[in-house]
Tab-separated table of C-alpha atoms in Angstrom:
chain	number	residue	atom	x	y	z
A	46	MET	CA	-144.946	-89.850	-123.830
A	47	GLY	CA	-141.266	-89.240	-123.740
A	48	LEU	CA	-138.599	-91.371	-122.250
A	49	GLU	CA	-137.941	-90.670	-118.587
A	50	MET	CA	-134.288	-90.364	-117.666
A	51	ALA	CA	-133.127	-91.490	-114.286
A	52	PRO	CA	-131.112	-88.779	-112.516
A	53	VAL	CA	-127.394	-89.242	-112.982
A	54	GLU	CA	-125.475	-89.213	-109.716
A	55	ALA	CA	-122.454	-86.951	-109.799
A	56	GLU	CA	-119.210	-88.858	-109.753
A	57	ARG	CA	-117.341	-88.448	-106.521
A	58	SER	CA	-113.748	-87.396	-106.681
A	59	PRO	CA	-111.398	-89.647	-104.743
A	60	GLU	CA	-110.500	-88.360	-101.307
A	61	GLN	CA	-107.075	-86.880	-100.802
A	62	PRO	CA	-104.743	-89.009	-98.708
A	63	GLU	CA	-104.400	-87.466	-95.260
A	64	LEU	CA	-101.040	-86.454	-93.857
A	65	GLU	CA	-100.786	-85.798	-90.131
A	66	ILE	CA	-98.312	-83.126	-89.064
A	67	TYR	CA	-97.470	-81.849	-85.600
A	68	PRO	CA	-96.583	-78.389	-84.259
A	69	LEU	CA	-92.931	-77.378	-84.345
A	70	CYS	CA	-92.973	-76.826	-80.575
A	71	ARG	CA	-93.259	-80.589	-80.083
A	72	TYR	CA	-89.707	-81.113	-81.344
A	73	TYR	CA	-86.361	-80.576	-79.635
A	74	PHE	CA	-83.363	-79.270	-81.583
A	75	GLY	CA	-79.815	-79.856	-80.368
A	76	ALA	CA	-76.277	-79.813	-81.771
A	77	ARG	CA	-73.297	-82.151	-81.964
A	78	ASP	CA	-69.796	-82.079	-83.420
A	79	ALA	CA	-69.434	-80.628	-86.902
A	80	ARG	CA	-69.431	-82.902	-89.959
A	81	THR	CA	-66.512	-82.869	-92.371
A	82	GLY	CA	-67.281	-82.044	-95.981
A	83	ALA	CA	-70.525	-80.180	-95.267
A	84	GLY	CA	-69.232	-76.968	-96.827
A	85	GLU	CA	-67.828	-78.215	-100.143
A	86	THR	CA	-67.870	-75.859	-103.110
A	87	ALA	CA	-69.703	-76.471	-106.391
A	88	ALA	CA	-66.368	-77.243	-108.087
A	89	ASP	CA	-65.489	-79.773	-105.377
A	90	ARG	CA	-68.872	-81.433	-105.781
A	91	ALA	CA	-68.464	-81.700	-109.560
A	92	LEU	CA	-65.079	-83.401	-109.157
A	93	ARG	CA	-66.531	-85.808	-106.596
A	94	LEU	CA	-69.460	-86.669	-108.894
A	95	LYS	CA	-67.119	-87.404	-111.790
A	96	SER	CA	-64.967	-89.648	-109.620
A	97	ASN	CA	-67.971	-91.555	-108.237
A	98	PHE	CA	-69.507	-91.995	-111.696
A	99	ALA	CA	-66.254	-93.398	-113.075
A	100	ALA	CA	-66.118	-95.895	-110.218
A	101	HIS	CA	-69.795	-96.839	-109.709
A	102	GLY	CA	-71.884	-95.504	-112.606
A	103	LEU	CA	-75.232	-93.794	-111.980
A	104	ARG	CA	-75.298	-91.959	-108.675
A	105	THR	CA	-78.551	-92.391	-106.711
A	106	CYS	CA	-79.435	-89.954	-103.936
A	107	VAL	CA	-82.345	-90.226	-101.521
A	108	HIS	CA	-83.753	-87.317	-99.520
A	109	GLY	CA	-86.459	-86.980	-96.920
A	110	VAL	CA	-89.322	-84.468	-96.874
A	111	LEU	CA	-90.105	-83.830	-93.192
A	112	LEU	CA	-93.061	-81.598	-92.339
A	113	VAL	CA	-94.121	-79.692	-89.237
A	114	GLU	CA	-96.766	-77.069	-88.482
A	115	LEU	CA	-96.065	-73.478	-87.484
A	116	SER	CA	-98.540	-70.571	-87.433
A	117	GLY	CA	-101.195	-72.772	-89.016
A	118	HIS	CA	-99.101	-73.539	-92.094
A	119	PRO	CA	-97.042	-76.594	-93.151
A	120	HIS	CA	-93.278	-76.117	-93.002
A	121	VAL	CA	-90.575	-78.351	-94.442
A	122	LEU	CA	-87.342	-79.010	-92.505
A	123	LEU	CA	-84.276	-77.940	-94.472
A	124	LEU	CA	-80.580	-77.998	-93.687
A	125	GLN	CA	-78.731	-74.739	-94.302
A	126	VAL	CA	-75.026	-74.664	-95.164
A	127	ARG	CA	-72.870	-71.552	-94.680
A	128	ASN	CA	-75.965	-69.411	-94.077
A	129	SER	CA	-76.702	-69.652	-97.799
A	130	SER	CA	-77.504	-72.922	-99.606
A	131	PHE	CA	-80.377	-75.176	-98.528
A	132	LEU	CA	-80.498	-78.976	-98.601
A	133	LEU	CA	-83.006	-81.698	-97.891
A	134	PRO	CA	-81.673	-84.218	-95.358
A	135	GLY	CA	-80.364	-87.301	-97.117
A	136	GLY	CA	-77.563	-88.174	-99.497
A	137	ARG	CA	-75.942	-90.745	-101.767
A	138	LEU	CA	-76.682	-94.433	-101.556
A	139	ARG	CA	-73.867	-96.905	-101.165
A	140	PRO	CA	-73.406	-99.476	-103.968
A	141	ALA	CA	-76.263	-102.033	-103.866
A	142	GLU	CA	-77.905	-100.236	-100.898
A	143	GLN	CA	-81.729	-100.135	-100.861
A	144	ASP	CA	-83.521	-96.765	-100.980
A	145	VAL	CA	-85.284	-96.954	-97.611
A	146	GLN	CA	-82.329	-98.396	-95.735
A	147	GLY	CA	-79.991	-95.816	-97.206
A	148	LEU	CA	-82.334	-92.939	-96.370
A	149	LYS	CA	-82.629	-94.122	-92.774
A	150	ARG	CA	-78.841	-94.192	-92.534
A	151	LYS	CA	-78.534	-90.699	-93.980
A	152	LEU	CA	-81.274	-89.226	-91.780
A	153	SER	CA	-79.555	-90.646	-88.707
A	154	SER	CA	-76.185	-89.208	-89.773
A	155	LYS	CA	-77.655	-85.734	-90.394
A	156	LEU	CA	-80.454	-85.403	-87.829
A	157	ALA	CA	-79.771	-87.750	-84.899
A	158	SER	CA	-77.171	-88.509	-82.254
A	159	ALA	CA	-73.787	-89.792	-83.356
A	160	ASP	CA	-74.441	-93.300	-82.000
A	161	PRO	CA	-73.850	-95.569	-85.042
A	162	ASN	CA	-75.812	-98.391	-83.413
A	163	GLY	CA	-78.831	-96.291	-82.468
A	164	ASP	CA	-82.237	-97.207	-83.831
A	165	HIS	CA	-83.819	-93.852	-84.622
A	166	HIS	CA	-87.155	-95.255	-85.872
A	167	TRP	CA	-87.510	-93.267	-89.083
A	168	GLN	CA	-90.873	-93.912	-90.744
A	169	ILE	CA	-90.201	-93.689	-94.470
A	170	GLY	CA	-93.298	-93.218	-96.618
A	171	GLU	CA	-93.860	-93.159	-100.350
A	172	CYS	CA	-91.542	-91.779	-102.993
A	173	ILE	CA	-93.165	-88.508	-104.071
A	174	GLY	CA	-90.759	-87.427	-106.804
A	175	MET	CA	-87.701	-88.306	-108.889
A	176	TRP	CA	-85.217	-85.982	-110.570
A	177	TRP	CA	-82.480	-86.684	-113.102
A	178	ARG	CA	-79.217	-84.937	-113.864
A	179	SER	CA	-77.778	-85.357	-117.365
A	180	GLU	CA	-74.335	-83.962	-116.567
A	181	PHE	CA	-72.394	-83.409	-113.382
A	182	GLU	CA	-73.120	-79.680	-113.219
A	183	ALA	CA	-76.428	-79.641	-115.124
A	184	ARG	CA	-79.776	-78.545	-113.746
A	185	PRO	CA	-81.863	-81.556	-112.603
A	186	PHE	CA	-85.137	-82.350	-114.366
A	187	PRO	CA	-88.211	-84.292	-113.091
A	188	TYR	CA	-87.825	-86.758	-115.960
A	189	PRO	CA	-84.899	-88.510	-117.685
A	190	PRO	CA	-83.471	-85.923	-120.102
A	191	PRO	CA	-84.074	-87.151	-123.674
A	192	SER	CA	-80.818	-85.673	-124.979
A	193	THR	CA	-78.516	-87.818	-122.874
A	194	ARG	CA	-77.597	-91.455	-123.281
A	195	ALA	CA	-76.593	-92.116	-119.667
A	196	PRO	CA	-77.931	-89.902	-116.843
A	197	LYS	CA	-75.285	-89.159	-114.251
A	198	GLU	CA	-77.523	-88.816	-111.183
A	199	CYS	CA	-80.995	-89.783	-109.966
A	200	VAL	CA	-82.501	-87.977	-106.957
A	201	LYS	CA	-85.488	-89.508	-105.144
A	202	LEU	CA	-87.672	-87.687	-102.617
A	203	PHE	CA	-89.429	-89.691	-99.917
A	204	LEU	CA	-92.085	-88.493	-97.504
A	205	VAL	CA	-90.939	-89.047	-93.913
A	206	ARG	CA	-93.796	-89.193	-91.404
A	207	LEU	CA	-92.732	-87.681	-88.106
A	208	PRO	CA	-94.018	-88.841	-84.725
A	209	MET	CA	-95.709	-86.525	-82.240
A	210	ALA	CA	-92.369	-85.672	-80.611
A	211	ARG	CA	-88.727	-86.163	-81.562
A	212	GLN	CA	-85.195	-84.969	-80.934
A	213	PHE	CA	-83.186	-83.580	-83.846
A	214	ILE	CA	-79.439	-83.463	-83.206
A	215	VAL	CA	-77.665	-81.600	-86.018
A	216	PRO	CA	-73.927	-81.072	-86.684
A	217	ARG	CA	-72.791	-77.621	-85.585
A	218	ASN	CA	-71.768	-76.560	-89.085
A	219	LEU	CA	-75.337	-77.073	-90.298
A	220	LYS	CA	-78.614	-75.392	-89.346
A	221	LEU	CA	-81.979	-77.134	-89.364
A	222	LEU	CA	-84.700	-74.664	-90.302
A	223	ALA	CA	-88.474	-74.940	-90.681
A	224	VAL	CA	-89.380	-73.135	-93.913
A	225	PRO	CA	-93.041	-72.542	-94.939
A	226	LEU	CA	-94.237	-74.177	-98.131
A	227	SER	CA	-95.530	-70.775	-99.277
A	228	GLN	CA	-91.971	-69.435	-99.144
A	229	ILE	CA	-90.297	-72.190	-101.143
A	230	HIS	CA	-93.058	-72.563	-103.762
A	231	ASP	CA	-91.546	-71.768	-107.187
A	232	ASN	CA	-88.661	-69.961	-105.438
A	233	TYR	CA	-86.042	-71.508	-107.695
A	234	GLN	CA	-83.418	-68.780	-107.210
A	235	VAL	CA	-83.143	-69.409	-103.465
A	236	TYR	CA	-83.983	-73.103	-103.071
A	237	GLY	CA	-83.252	-74.638	-106.476
A	238	PRO	CA	-85.623	-76.663	-108.680
A	239	ILE	CA	-86.020	-79.714	-106.433
A	240	ILE	CA	-86.903	-78.006	-103.141
A	241	SER	CA	-89.010	-75.303	-104.809
A	242	GLY	CA	-91.077	-78.042	-106.459
A	243	ILE	CA	-92.027	-79.767	-103.186
A	244	PRO	CA	-95.333	-77.865	-102.686
A	245	ASN	CA	-96.548	-79.196	-106.047
A	246	LEU	CA	-95.610	-82.750	-105.066
A	247	LEU	CA	-97.549	-82.375	-101.790
A	248	SER	CA	-100.685	-80.943	-103.401
A	249	LYS	CA	-102.353	-84.376	-103.467
A	250	PHE	CA	-102.299	-84.567	-99.653
A	251	SER	CA	-104.746	-83.159	-97.138
A	252	PHE	CA	-102.878	-81.834	-94.082
A	253	ASN	CA	-104.254	-82.653	-90.657
A	254	VAL	CA	-102.599	-80.680	-87.873
A	255	VAL	CA	-102.649	-82.726	-84.658
A	256	ARG	CA	-102.334	-80.527	-81.589
A	257	ASP	CA	-103.473	-82.870	-78.788
């Protein structure tokens, strides 16, 4: 007689966290007065970064990843400047400002009415990625660069869960576009390393399109 082995039950893989997204047609897009400084050049930005670093040290930026559904595919909402460069909504934190509070402030300034006292009910989710810039004009990396003693900038991406319906009010010198994940994936030349890496960061989620 040999030893009888009990059947080994296959180990279950953990379920992907579910992310509900809603069709683009559920959202209203409007415009308001143009924002100053939205069209700065790369040289202007480098000078501003140097000035801010001298005054406050490490610059921390927070950006929101907002998703909608169009043609059966997830799209991310991006701001377009001068019909060329693309940005995630967000921006620099004020000194001692918390990540979530600062992101809510920036989302309201970029995507909502100009009412400074308005409560726009942004639902900020988890941080899905962090990027580091070693020098003011250097390419950002998804880890602290080992060759630098003091990183100049940290960029954090947060998932923003949208409600079933919402108004987006954008300054007239910016465009808010829904861009498919398949288009930005690894498209570094058009969208840069941070935006083009978003599909990889979202790969752990299971998308549930809610149409009702």
